[in-house]
XYZ file of C-alpha atoms in Angstrom:
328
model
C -27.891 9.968 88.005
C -30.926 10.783 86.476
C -31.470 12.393 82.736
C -34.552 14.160 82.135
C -35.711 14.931 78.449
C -39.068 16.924 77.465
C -40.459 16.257 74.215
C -42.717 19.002 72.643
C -45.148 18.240 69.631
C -43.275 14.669 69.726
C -39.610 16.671 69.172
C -36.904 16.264 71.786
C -36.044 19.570 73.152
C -33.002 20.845 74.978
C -35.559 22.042 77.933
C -33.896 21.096 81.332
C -35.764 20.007 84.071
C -34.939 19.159 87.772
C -36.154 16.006 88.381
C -37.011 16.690 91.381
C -39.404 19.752 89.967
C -41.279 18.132 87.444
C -45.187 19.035 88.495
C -44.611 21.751 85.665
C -43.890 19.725 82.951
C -46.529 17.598 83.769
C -48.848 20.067 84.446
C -48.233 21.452 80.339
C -50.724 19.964 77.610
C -47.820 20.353 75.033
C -44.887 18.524 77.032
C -44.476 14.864 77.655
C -41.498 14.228 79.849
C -38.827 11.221 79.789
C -36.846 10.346 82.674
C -34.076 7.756 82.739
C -31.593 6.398 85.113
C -29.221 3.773 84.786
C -28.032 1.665 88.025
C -30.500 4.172 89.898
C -28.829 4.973 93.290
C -31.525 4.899 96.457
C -31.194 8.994 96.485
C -32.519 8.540 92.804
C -35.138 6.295 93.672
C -36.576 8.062 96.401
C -36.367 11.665 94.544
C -38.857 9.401 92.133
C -40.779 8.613 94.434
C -41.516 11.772 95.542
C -42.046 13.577 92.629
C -44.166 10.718 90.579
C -45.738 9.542 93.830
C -44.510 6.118 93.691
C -46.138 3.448 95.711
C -43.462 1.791 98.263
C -43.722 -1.914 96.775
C -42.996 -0.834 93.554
C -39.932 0.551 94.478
C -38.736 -2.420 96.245
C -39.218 -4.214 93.140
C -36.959 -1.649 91.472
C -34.214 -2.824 94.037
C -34.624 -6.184 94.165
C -32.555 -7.802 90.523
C -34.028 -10.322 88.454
C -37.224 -9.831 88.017
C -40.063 -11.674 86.293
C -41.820 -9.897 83.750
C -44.879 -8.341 84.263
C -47.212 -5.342 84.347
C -48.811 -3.768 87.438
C -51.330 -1.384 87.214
C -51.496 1.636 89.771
C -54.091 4.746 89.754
C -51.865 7.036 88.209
C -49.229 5.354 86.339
C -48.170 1.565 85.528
C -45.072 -0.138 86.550
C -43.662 -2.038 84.104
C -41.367 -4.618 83.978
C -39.368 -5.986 80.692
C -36.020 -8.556 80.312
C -34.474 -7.542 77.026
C -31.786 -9.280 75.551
C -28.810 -9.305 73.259
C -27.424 -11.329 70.731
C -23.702 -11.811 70.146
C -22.135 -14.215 68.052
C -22.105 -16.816 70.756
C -24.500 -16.175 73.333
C -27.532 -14.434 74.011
C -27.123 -11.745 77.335
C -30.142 -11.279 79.372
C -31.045 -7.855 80.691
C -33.832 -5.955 82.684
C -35.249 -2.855 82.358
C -37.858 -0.800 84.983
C -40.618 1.913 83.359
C -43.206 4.083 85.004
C -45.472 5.400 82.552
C -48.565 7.473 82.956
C -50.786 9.958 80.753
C -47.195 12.579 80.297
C -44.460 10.693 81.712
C -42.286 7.504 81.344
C -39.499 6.651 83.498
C -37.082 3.967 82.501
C -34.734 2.535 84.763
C -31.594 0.250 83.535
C -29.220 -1.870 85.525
C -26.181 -2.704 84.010
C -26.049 -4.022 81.614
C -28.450 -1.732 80.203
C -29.991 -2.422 77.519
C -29.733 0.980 74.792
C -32.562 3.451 74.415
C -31.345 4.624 71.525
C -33.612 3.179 68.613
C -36.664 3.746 70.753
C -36.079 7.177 71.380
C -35.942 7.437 67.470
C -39.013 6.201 67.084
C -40.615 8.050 69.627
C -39.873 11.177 67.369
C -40.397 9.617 64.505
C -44.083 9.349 64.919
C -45.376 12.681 66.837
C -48.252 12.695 66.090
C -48.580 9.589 68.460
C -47.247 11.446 71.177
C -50.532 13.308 71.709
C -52.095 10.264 73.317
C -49.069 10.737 76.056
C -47.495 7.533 77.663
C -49.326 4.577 75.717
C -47.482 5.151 72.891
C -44.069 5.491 74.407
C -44.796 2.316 76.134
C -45.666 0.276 73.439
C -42.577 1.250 71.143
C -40.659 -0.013 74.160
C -42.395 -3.491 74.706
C -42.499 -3.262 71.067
C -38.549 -3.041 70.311
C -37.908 -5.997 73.075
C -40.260 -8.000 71.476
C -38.757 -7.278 68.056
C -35.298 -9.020 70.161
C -36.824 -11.627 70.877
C -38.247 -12.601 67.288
C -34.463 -12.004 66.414
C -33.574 -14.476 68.708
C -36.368 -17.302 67.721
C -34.835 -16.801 64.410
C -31.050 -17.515 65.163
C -32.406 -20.475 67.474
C -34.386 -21.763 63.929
C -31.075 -21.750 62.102
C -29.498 -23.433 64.966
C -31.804 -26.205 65.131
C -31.809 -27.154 61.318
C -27.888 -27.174 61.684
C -28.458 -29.798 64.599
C -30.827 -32.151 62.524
C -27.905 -32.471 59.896
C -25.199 -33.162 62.451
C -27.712 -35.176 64.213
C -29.509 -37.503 61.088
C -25.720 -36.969 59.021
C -24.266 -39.022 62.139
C -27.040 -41.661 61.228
C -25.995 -41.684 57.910
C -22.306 -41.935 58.455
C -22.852 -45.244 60.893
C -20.684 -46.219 63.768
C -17.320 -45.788 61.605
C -17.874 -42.463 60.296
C -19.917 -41.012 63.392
C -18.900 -37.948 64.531
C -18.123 -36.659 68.487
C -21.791 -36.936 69.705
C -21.472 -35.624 72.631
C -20.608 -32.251 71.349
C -23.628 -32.040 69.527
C -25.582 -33.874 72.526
C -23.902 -30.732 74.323
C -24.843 -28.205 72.119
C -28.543 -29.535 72.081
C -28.798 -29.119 75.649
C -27.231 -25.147 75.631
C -29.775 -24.859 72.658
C -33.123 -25.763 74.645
C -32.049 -23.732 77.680
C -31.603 -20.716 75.936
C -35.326 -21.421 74.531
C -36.239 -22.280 77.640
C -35.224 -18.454 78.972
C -36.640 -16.401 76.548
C -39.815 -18.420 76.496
C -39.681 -17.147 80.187
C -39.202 -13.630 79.134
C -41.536 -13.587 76.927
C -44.639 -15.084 78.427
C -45.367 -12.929 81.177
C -45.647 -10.099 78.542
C -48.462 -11.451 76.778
C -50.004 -11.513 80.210
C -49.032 -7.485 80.365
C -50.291 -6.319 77.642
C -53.774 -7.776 78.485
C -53.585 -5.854 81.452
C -52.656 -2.225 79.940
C -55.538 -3.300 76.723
C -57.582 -2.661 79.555
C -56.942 0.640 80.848
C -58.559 2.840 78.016
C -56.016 5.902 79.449
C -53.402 3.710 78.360
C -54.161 2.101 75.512
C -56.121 4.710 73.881
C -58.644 3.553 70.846
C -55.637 5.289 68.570
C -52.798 2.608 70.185
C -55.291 0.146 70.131
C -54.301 -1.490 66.567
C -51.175 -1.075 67.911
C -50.674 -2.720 71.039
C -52.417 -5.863 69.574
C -49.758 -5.968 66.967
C -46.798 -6.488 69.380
C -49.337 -8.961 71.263
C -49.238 -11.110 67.843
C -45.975 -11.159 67.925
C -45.564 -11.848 71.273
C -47.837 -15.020 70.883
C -45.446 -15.879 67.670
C -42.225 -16.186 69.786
C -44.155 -18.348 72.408
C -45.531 -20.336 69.763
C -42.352 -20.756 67.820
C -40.694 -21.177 71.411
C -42.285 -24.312 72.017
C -42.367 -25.566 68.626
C -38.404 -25.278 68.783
C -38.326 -26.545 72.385
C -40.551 -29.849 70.694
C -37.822 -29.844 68.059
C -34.846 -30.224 70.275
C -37.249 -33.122 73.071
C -37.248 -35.038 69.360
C -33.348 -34.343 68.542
C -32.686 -35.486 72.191
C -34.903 -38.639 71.581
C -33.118 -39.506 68.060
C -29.789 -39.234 69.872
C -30.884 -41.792 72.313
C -31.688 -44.202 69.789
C -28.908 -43.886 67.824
C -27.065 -45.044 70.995
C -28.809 -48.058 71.182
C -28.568 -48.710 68.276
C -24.773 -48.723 67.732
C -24.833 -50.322 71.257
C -26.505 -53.188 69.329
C -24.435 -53.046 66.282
C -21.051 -53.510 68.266
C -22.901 -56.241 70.480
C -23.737 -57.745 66.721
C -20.166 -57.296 65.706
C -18.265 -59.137 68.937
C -21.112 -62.158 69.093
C -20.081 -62.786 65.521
C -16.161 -62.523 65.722
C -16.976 -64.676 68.640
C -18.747 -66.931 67.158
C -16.410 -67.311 64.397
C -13.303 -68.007 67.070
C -15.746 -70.416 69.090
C -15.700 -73.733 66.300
C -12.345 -73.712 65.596
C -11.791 -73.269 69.518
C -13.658 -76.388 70.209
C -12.681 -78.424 67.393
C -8.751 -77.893 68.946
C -10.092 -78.373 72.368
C -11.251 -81.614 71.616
C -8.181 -82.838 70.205
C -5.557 -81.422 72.995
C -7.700 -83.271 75.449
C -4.533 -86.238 75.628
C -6.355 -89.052 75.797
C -5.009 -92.394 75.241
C -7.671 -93.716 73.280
C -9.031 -91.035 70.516
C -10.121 -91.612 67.233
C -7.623 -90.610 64.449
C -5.256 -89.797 67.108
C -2.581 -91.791 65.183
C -3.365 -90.976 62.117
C -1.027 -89.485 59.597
C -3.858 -86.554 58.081
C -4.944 -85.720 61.138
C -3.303 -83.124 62.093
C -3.757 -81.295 58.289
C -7.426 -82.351 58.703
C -8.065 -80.649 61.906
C -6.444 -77.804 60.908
C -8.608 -77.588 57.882
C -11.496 -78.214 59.550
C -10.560 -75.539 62.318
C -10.080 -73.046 59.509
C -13.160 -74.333 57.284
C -15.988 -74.128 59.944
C -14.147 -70.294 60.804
C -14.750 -69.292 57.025
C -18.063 -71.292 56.868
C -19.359 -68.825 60.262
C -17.971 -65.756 58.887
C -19.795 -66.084 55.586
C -23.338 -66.941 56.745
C -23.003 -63.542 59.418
C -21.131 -61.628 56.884
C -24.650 -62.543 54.803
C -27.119 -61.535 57.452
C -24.874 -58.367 57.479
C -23.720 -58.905 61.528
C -20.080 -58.172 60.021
């Protein structure tokens, strides 16, 4: 199904328009028409086509799911394409949105799950006077509101990184006795960088789009100008922040390796000792359950109160000099 709305001195009206009549609208200097579509049937596609004279490619793309990104510039309109996302308390849920915009039109086109329209029609009417230089303007509000997303995003993914470093250095802290489960936070470290890893994917490819529409004067008119490199700052922010959290997490990653080893070499420390310790009284009773005939003290009446406290003695004597370099 597809919704058409005319906007008239930047104001919504309740004008209704076939979509498949729309060379009217279009045709007025005072009307600017939206049309929107969500899971766009191939009936709705092709009435599209028709009436915006859409090339065939593009709406293949529009068909095909999971697209990259990206900006494509055609004689009458631009084909843009945009991955919003949304943040719940757990996760963060990808989704794509299609938009044709020329000098008086936009079309937006949402699969499920769409992403909601509602905020950016808002601002379309909250700044008319904008509306006069036609489709520019409502296609920056609307690369403009997904890139506001993704600064949300970069922020949460901040917070969750400085609440790694403390589980992370606090296990370091703590020592082998007091550690923590590592692998959950080894686990959580991973989830982290792949979700940075994703939107850094979403949001690259729009830095490369909005070089593209900077350079079509019809689209980015000297008004939108300020504007469009605005959301381009911001774009480069959440790439640049991207990466610096991406270098963040590499490092946490790296730490957690270490601190492997190195309780791997405090146990090893730990069992040579203890064995150690066992070894001298070990050998001092081997040497006297040998049962030989002939042995010194073998008779003797302190001998067996002597080995014992020799046994014991050397045991004590080991234990203190590793208990002093700190093995135990």
């Amino acid at each position: 199904m597809i919704t058409c709305k005319v906007f008239v001195g930047g104001k919504a009206s309740d004008e209704r328009v076939d979509p498949a009549d729309v060379s009217e609208v279009l045709a007025r200097d005072d009307a600017f028409l939206w049309l929107d579509s969500m899971d766009p049937t191939d009936e709705d596609l092709a009435v599209l086509q028709k009436a915006f004279d859409l090339h065939p490619l593009t709406i293949e793309d529009v068909k095909q799911r999971h697209q990259r990104p990206k900006v494509e510039i055609f004689k009458e309109y631009a084909f843009v394409v945009l991955r919003p996302i949304e943040l719940t308390a757990e996760d963060m849920i990808e989704k794509e949105l299609h938009a044709f915009v020329g000098r008086k039109f936009i079309v937006t086109l949402r699969p499920s799950p769409a992403c909601d329209m509602t905020e950016i029609t808002s601002r379309w009417e909250r700044q008319p006077e904008l509306f006069s230089e036609g489709g520019g303007y409502a296609i920056y509000v609307l690369i403009d509101e997904v890139v506001d997303d993704y600064l949300s995003a970069v922020e949460r993914f901040e917070d969750n990184v400085d609440e790694l470093e403390d589980e992370v250095f606090a296990e370091e802290d703590e020592g082998v006795h007091g550690a923590t489960d590592g692998h959950d936070v080894q686990q959580h470290i991973f989830q982290l960088k792949r979700e940075v890893v994703r939107l850094r994917r979403f949001a690259m490819p729009v830095r490369q789009g909005l070089d593209l529409i900077q350079e079509r004067p019809e689209i980015a008119t000297g008004t939108l100008g300020p504007y469009f490199r605005d959301v381009m700052d911001h774009v480069i922010r959440v790439v640049e922040l991207a990466d610096n959290i991406r270098d963040l997490l590499t490092s946490l990653l790296e730490v957690r390796v270490a601190q492997a080893a190195n309780r791997l070499n405090d146990i090893m420390k730990r069992v040579t000792s203890w064995g150690a310790v066992i070894l001298v009284p070990t050998m001092v009773a081997g040497i006297y359950g040998m049962n030989f005939s002939f042995m010194p003290e073998l008779g003797w009446r302190y001998g067996y109160p002597l080995a014992l406290v020799l046994m014991f003695g050397t045991a004590a004597g080991v234990w203190w000099f590793f208990r002093r370099k700190d093995w135990l």
